[in-house]
PDB file of C-alpha atoms and ligand atoms in Angstrom:
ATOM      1  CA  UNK A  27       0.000   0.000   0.000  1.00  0.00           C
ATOM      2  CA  UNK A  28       1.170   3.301  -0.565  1.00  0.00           C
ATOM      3  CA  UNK A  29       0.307   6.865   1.532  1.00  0.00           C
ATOM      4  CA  UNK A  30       1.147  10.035  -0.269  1.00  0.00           C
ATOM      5  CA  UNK A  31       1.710  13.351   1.321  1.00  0.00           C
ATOM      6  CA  UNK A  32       1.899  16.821   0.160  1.00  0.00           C
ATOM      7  CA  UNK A  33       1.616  20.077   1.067  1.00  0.00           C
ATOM      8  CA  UNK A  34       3.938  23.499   1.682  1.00  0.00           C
ATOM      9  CA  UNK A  35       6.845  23.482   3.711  1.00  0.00           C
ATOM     10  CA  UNK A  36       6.201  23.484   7.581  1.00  0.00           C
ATOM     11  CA  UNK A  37       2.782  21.737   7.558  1.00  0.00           C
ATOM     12  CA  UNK A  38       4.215  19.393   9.054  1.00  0.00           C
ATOM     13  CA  UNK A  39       4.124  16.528   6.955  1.00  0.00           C
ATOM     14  CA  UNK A  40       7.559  14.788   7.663  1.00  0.00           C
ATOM     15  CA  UNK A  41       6.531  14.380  11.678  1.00  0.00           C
ATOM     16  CA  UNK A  42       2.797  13.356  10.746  1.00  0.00           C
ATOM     17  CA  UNK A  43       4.139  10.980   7.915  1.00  0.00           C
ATOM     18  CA  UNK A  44       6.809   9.557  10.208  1.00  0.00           C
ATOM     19  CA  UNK A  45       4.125   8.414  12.893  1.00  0.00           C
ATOM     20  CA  UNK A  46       1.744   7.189  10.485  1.00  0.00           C
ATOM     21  CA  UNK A  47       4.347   4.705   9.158  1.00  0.00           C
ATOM     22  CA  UNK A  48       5.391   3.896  12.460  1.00  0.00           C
ATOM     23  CA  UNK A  49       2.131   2.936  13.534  1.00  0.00           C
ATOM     24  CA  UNK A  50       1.021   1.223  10.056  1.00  0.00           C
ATOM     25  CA  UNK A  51       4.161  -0.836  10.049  1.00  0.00           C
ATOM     26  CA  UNK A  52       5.000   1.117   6.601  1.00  0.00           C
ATOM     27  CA  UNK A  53       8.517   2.608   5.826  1.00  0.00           C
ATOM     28  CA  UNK A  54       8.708   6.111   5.943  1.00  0.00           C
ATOM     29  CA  UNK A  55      10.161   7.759   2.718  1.00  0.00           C
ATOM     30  CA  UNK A  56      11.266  11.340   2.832  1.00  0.00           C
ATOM     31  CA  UNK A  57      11.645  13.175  -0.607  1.00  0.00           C
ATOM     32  CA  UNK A  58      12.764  15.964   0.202  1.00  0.00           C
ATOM     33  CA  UNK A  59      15.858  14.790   2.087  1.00  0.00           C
ATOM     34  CA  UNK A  60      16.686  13.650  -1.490  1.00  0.00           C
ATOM     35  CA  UNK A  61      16.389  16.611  -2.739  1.00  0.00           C
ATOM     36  CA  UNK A  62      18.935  18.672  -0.313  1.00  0.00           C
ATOM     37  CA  UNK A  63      21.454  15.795  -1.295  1.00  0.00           C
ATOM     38  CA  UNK A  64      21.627  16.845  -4.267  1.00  0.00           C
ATOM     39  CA  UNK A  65      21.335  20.637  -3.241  1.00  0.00           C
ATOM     40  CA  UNK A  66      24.631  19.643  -0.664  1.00  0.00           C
ATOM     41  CA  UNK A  67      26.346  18.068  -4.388  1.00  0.00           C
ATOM     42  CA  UNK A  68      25.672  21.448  -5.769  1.00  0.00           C
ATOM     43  CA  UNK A  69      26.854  23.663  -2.710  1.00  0.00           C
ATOM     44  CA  UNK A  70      30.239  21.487  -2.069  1.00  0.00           C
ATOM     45  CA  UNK A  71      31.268  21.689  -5.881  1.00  0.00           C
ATOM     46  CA  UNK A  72      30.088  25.366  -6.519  1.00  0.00           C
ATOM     47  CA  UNK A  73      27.595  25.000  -8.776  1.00  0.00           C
ATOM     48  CA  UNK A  74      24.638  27.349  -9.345  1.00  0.00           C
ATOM     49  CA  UNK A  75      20.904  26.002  -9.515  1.00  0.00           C
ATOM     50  CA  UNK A  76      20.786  28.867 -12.329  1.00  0.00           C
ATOM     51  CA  UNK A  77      23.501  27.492 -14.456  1.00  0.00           C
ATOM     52  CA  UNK A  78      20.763  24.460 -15.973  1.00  0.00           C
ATOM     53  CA  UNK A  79      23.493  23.394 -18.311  1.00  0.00           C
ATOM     54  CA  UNK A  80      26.224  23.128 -15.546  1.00  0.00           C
ATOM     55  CA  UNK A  81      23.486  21.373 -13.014  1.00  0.00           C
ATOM     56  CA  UNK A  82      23.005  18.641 -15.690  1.00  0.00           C
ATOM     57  CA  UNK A  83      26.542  17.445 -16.224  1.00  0.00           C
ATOM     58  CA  UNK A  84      26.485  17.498 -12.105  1.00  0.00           C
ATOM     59  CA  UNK A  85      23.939  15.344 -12.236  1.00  0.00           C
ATOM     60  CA  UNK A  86      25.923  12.406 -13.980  1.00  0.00           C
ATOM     61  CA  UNK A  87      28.128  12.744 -11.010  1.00  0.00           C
ATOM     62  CA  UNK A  88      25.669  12.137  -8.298  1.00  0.00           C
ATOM     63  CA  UNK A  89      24.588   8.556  -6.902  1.00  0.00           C
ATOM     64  CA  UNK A  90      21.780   8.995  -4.398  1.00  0.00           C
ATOM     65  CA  UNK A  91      21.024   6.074  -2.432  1.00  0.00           C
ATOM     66  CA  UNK A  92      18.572   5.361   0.381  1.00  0.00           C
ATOM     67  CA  UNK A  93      18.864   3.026   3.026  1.00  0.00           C
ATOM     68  CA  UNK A  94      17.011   2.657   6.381  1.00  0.00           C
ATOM     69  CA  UNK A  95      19.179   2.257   9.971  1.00  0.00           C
ATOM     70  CA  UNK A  96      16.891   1.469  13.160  1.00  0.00           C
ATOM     71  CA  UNK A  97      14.327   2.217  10.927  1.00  0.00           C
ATOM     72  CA  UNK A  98      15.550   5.863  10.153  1.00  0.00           C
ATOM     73  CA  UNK A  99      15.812   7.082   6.528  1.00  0.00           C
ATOM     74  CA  UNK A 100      19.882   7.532   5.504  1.00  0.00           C
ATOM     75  CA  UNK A 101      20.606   9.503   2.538  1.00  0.00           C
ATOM     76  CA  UNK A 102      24.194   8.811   0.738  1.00  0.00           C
ATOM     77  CA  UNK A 103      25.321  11.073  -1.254  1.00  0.00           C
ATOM     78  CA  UNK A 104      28.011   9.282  -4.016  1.00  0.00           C
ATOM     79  CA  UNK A 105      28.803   6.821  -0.779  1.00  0.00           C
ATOM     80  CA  UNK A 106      28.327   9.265   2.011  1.00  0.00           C
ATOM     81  CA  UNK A 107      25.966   9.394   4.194  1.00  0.00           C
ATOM     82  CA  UNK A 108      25.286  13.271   4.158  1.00  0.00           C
ATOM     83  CA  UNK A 109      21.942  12.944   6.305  1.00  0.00           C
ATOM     84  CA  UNK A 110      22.969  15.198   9.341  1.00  0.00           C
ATOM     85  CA  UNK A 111      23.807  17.954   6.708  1.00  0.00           C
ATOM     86  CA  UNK A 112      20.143  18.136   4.792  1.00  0.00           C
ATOM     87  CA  UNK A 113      18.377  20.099   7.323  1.00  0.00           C
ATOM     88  CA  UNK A 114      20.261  23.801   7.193  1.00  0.00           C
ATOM     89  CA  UNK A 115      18.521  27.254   5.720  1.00  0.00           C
ATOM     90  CA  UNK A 116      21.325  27.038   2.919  1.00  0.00           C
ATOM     91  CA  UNK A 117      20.436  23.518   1.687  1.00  0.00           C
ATOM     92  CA  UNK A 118      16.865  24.214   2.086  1.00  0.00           C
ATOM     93  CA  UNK A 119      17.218  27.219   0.084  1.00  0.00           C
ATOM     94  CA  UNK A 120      19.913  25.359  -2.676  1.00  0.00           C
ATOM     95  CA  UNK A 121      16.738  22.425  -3.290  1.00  0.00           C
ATOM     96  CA  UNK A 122      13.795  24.737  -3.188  1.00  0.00           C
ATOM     97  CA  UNK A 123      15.974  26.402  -6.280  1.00  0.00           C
ATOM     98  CA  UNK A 124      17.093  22.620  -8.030  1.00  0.00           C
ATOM     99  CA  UNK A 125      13.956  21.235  -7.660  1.00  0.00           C
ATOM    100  CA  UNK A 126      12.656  23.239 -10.125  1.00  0.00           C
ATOM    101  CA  UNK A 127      14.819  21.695 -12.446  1.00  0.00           C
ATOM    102  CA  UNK A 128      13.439  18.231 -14.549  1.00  0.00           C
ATOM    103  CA  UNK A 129      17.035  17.121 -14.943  1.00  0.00           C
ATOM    104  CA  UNK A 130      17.303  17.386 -10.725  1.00  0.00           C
ATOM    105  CA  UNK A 131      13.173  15.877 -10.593  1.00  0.00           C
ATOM    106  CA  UNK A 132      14.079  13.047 -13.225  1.00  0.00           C
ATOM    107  CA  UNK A 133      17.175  11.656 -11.283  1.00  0.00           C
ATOM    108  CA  UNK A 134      15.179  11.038  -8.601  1.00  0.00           C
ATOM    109  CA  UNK A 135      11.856   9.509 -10.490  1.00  0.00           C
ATOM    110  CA  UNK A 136      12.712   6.049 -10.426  1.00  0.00           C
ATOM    111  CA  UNK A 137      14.114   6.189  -7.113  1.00  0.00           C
ATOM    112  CA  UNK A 138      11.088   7.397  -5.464  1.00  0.00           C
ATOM    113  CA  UNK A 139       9.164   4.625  -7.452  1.00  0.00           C
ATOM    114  CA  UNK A 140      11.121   1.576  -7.063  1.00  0.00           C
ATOM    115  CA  UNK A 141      10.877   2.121  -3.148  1.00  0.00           C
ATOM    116  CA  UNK A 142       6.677   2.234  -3.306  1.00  0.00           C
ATOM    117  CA  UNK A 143       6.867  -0.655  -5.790  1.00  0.00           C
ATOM    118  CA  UNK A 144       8.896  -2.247  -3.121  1.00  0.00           C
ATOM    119  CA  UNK A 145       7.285  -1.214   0.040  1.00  0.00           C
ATOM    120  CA  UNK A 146       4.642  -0.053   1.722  1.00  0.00           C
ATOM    121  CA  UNK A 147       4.791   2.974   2.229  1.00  0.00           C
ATOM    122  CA  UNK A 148       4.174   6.734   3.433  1.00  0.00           C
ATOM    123  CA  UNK A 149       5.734   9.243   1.072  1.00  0.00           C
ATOM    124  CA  UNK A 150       6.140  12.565   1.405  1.00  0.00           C
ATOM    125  CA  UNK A 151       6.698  15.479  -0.491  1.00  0.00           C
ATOM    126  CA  UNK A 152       5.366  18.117  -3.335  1.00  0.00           C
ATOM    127  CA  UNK A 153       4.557  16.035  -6.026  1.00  0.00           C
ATOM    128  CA  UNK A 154       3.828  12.396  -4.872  1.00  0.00           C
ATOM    129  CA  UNK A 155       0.149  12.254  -5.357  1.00  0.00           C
ATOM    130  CA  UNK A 156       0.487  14.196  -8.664  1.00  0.00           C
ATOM    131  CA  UNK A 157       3.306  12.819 -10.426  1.00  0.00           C
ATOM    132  CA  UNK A 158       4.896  10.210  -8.564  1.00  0.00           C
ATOM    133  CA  UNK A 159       2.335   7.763  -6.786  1.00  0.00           C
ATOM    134  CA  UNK A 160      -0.658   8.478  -9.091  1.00  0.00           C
ATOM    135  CA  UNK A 161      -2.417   5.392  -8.163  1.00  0.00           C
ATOM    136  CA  UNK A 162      -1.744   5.568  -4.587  1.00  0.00           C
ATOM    137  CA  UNK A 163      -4.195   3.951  -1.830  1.00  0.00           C
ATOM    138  CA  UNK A 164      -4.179   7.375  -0.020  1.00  0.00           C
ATOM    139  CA  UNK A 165      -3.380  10.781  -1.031  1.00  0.00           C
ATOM    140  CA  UNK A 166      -3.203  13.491   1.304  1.00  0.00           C
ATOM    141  CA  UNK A 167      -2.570  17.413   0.861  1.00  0.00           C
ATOM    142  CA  UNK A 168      -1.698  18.544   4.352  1.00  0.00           C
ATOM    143  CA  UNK A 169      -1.869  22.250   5.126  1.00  0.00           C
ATOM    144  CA  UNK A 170      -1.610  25.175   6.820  1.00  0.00           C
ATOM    145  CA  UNK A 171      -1.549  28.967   7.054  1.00  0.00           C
ATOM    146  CA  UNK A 172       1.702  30.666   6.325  1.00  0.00           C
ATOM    147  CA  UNK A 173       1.219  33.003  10.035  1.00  0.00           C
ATOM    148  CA  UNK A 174       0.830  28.850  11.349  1.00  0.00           C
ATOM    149  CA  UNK A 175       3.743  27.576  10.037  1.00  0.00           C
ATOM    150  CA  UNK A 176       5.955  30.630  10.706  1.00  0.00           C
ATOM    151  CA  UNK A 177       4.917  30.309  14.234  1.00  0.00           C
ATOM    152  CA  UNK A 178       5.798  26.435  14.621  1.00  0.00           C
ATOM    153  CA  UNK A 179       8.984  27.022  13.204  1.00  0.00           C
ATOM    154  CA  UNK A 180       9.656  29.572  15.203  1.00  0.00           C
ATOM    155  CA  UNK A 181       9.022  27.797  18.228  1.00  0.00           C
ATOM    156  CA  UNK A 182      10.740  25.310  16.793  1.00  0.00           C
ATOM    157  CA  UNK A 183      14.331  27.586  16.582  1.00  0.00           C
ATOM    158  CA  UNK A 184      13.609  28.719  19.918  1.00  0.00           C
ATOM    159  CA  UNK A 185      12.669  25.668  21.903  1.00  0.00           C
ATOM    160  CA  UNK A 186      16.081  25.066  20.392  1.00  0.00           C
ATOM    161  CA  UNK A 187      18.191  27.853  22.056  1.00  0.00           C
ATOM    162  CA  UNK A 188      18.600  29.604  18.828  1.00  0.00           C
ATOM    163  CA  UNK A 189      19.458  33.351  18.893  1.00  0.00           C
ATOM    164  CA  UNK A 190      17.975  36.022  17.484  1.00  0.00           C
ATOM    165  CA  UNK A 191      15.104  33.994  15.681  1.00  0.00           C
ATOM    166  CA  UNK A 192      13.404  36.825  13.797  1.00  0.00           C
ATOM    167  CA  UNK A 193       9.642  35.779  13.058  1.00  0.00           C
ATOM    168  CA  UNK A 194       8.853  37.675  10.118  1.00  0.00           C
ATOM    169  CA  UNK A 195      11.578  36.695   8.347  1.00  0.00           C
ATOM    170  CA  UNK A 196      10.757  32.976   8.870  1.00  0.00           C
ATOM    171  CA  UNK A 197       7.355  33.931   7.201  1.00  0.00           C
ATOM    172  CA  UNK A 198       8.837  35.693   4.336  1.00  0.00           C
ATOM    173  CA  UNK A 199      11.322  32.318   3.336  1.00  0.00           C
ATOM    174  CA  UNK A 200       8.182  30.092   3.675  1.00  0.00           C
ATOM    175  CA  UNK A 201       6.021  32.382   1.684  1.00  0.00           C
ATOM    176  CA  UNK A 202       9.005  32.523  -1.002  1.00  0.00           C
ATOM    177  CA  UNK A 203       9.475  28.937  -0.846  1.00  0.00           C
ATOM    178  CA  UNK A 204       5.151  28.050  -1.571  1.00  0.00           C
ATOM    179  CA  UNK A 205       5.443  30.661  -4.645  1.00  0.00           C
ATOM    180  CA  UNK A 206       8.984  28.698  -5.637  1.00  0.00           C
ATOM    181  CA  UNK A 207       7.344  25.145  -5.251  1.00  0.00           C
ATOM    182  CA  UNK A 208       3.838  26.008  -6.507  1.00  0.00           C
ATOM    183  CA  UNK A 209       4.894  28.107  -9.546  1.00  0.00           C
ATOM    184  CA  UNK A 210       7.494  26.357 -11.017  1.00  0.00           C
ATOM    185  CA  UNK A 211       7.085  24.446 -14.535  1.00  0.00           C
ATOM    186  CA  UNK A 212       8.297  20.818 -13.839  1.00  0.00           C
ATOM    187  CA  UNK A 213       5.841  19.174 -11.221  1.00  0.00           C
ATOM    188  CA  UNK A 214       4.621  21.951  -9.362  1.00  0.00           C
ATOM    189  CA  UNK A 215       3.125  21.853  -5.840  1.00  0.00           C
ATOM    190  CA  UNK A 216      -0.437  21.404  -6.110  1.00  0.00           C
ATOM    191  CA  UNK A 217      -3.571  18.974  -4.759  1.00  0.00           C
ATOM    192  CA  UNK A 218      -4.207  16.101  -6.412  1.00  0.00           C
ATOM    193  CA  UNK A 219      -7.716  16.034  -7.715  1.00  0.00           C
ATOM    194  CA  UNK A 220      -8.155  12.743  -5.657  1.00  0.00           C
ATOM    195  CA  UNK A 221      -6.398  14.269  -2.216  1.00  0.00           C
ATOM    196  CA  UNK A 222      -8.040  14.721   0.739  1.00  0.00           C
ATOM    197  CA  UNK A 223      -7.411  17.991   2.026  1.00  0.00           C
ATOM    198  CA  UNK A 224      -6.155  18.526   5.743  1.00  0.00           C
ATOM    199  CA  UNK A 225      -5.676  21.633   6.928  1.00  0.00           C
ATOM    200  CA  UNK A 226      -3.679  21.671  10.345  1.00  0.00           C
ATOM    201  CA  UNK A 227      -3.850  25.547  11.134  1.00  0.00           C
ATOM    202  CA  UNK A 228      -6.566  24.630  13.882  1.00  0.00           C
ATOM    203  CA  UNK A 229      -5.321  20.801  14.996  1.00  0.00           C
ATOM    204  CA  UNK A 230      -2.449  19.470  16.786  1.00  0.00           C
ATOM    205  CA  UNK A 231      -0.472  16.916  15.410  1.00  0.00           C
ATOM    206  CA  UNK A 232      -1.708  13.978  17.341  1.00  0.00           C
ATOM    207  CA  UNK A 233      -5.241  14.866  16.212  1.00  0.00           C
ATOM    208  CA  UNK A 234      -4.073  14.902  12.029  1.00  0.00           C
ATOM    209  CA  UNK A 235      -1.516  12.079  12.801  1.00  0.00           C
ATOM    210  CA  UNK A 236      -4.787   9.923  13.971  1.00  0.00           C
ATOM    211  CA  UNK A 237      -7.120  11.522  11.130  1.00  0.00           C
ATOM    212  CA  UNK A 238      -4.374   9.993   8.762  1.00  0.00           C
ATOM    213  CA  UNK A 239      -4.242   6.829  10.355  1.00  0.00           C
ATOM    214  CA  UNK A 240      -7.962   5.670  10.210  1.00  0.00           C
ATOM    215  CA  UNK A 241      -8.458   6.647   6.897  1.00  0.00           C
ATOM    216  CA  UNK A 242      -5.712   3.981   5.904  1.00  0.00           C
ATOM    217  CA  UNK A 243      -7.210   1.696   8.227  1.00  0.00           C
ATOM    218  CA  UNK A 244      -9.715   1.882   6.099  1.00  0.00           C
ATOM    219  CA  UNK A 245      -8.282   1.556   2.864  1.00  0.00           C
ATOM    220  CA  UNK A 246      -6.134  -1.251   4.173  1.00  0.00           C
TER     221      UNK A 246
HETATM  222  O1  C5P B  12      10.333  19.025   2.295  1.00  0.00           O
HETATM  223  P1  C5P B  12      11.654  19.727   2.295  1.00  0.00           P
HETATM  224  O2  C5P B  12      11.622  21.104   2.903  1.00  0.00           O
HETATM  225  O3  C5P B  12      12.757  18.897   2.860  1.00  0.00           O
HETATM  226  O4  C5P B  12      12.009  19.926   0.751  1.00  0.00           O
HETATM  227  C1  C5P B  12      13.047  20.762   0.324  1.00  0.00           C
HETATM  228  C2  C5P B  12      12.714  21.294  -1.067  1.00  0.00           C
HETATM  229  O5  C5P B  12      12.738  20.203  -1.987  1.00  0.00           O
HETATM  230  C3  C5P B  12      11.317  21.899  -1.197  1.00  0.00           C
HETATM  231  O6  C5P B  12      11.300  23.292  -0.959  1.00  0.00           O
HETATM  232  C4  C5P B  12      10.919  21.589  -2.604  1.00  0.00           C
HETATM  233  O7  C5P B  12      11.322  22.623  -3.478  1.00  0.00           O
HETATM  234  C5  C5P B  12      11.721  20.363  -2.957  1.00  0.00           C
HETATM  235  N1  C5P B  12      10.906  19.151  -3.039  1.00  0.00           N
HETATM  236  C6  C5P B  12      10.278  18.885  -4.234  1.00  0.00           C
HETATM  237  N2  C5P B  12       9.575  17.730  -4.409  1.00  0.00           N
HETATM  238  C7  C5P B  12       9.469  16.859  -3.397  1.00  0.00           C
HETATM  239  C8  C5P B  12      10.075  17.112  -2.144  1.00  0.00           C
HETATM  240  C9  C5P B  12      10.791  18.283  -1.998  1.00  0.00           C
HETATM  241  O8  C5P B  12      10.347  19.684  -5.160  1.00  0.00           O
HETATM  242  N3  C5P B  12       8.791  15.724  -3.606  1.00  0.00           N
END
């Protein structure tokens, strides 16, 4: 069986998708971790997600390769496993840019697919339920306002001891980011005409986690 997940940045898909799997027995599959490998390729060797032409020769360069430790999604990057670097403002920022790109979406097609032909599983990202899992069991579009998602993040920074967290600016990058993913050529964000639309702005995660849950229960 196969769950897909989309939605903007900081609707928290990745924690919601992570518990569903857990509890479903699935494997959890995170796109967009695949996407800042790539994005860490392209910082480390100094090339520019404008330069298209330069970005595809990259590409024949990069191996991207998933594998799962205790359960825990490991990205290698050309034999490294780059997972603790995916998660900065700068590689976020480098693969909301790539992304855009089909030569950067096509690499990792067939990944994405072998693993739900493989597996059951929960995938998330911006473009499962449209372009990569059309015929999944369950497609979800998981949102939330961009004042909500600002404000979880910036808990977020500052349940972590981060300094000088400036809110608006949080909501500015994950307004930018919506208009990058949703307005771009090559598989843009958008609900799947079959998705069932969640909006978390008013529900706590437990409450969407558990939503998700029986409606594969149901599908099962
Ligand atoms: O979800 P996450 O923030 O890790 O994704 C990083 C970036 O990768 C997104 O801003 C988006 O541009 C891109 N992405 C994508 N398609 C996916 C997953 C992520 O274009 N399936």
């Amino acid at each position: 069986m196969n769950i897909a997940i989309d939605g903007p940045a900081g609707a928290g898909k990745s924690t919601i998708a992570k518990r569903a799997a857990k509890e479903l027995g699935f494997i959890y599959v995170d796109t967009g971790a695949m996407y800042r490998a790539i994005a860490v390729y392209l910082i480390d060797n100094g090339v520019s997600a404008g330069d298209e032409a330069k970005v595809a020769e990259a590409i024949d360069d990069i191996s991207i390769e998933i594998r799962y430790e205790d359960g825990a999604q490991q990205v290698y990057l050309n034999g490294d496993n780059v997972t603790g670097r995916l998660r900065t403002e700068e590689v976020g920022n480098m693969a909301s840019k790539s992304s855009a790109l089909p030569c950067v979406r096509e690499k990792l097609l067939s990944i994405q697919r072998e693993l739900a032909a493989k597996n059951d599983v929960v995938m998330d990202g911006r473009d499962i339920g449209t372009n990569i899992l059309p015929n999944a069991e369950l497609k979800i579009y998981l949102t939330a306002s961009v004042e909500v998602r600002a404000q979880r993040r910036y808990d977020e920074l500052v349940a972590k001891g981060e300094a000088g967290v400036d809110r608006d600016k949080i909501e500015q990058d994950i307004a930018a980011r919506d208009k990058q993913d949703m307005e771009r050529k090559a598989a843009p964000l958008k609900r799947a005409d079959d998705a069932i639309l969640v909006d978390s702005s008013d529900m706590g995660i437990e409450e969407v986690a558990a939503q998700i849950i029986r409606l594969a229960n149901e599908r099962k």
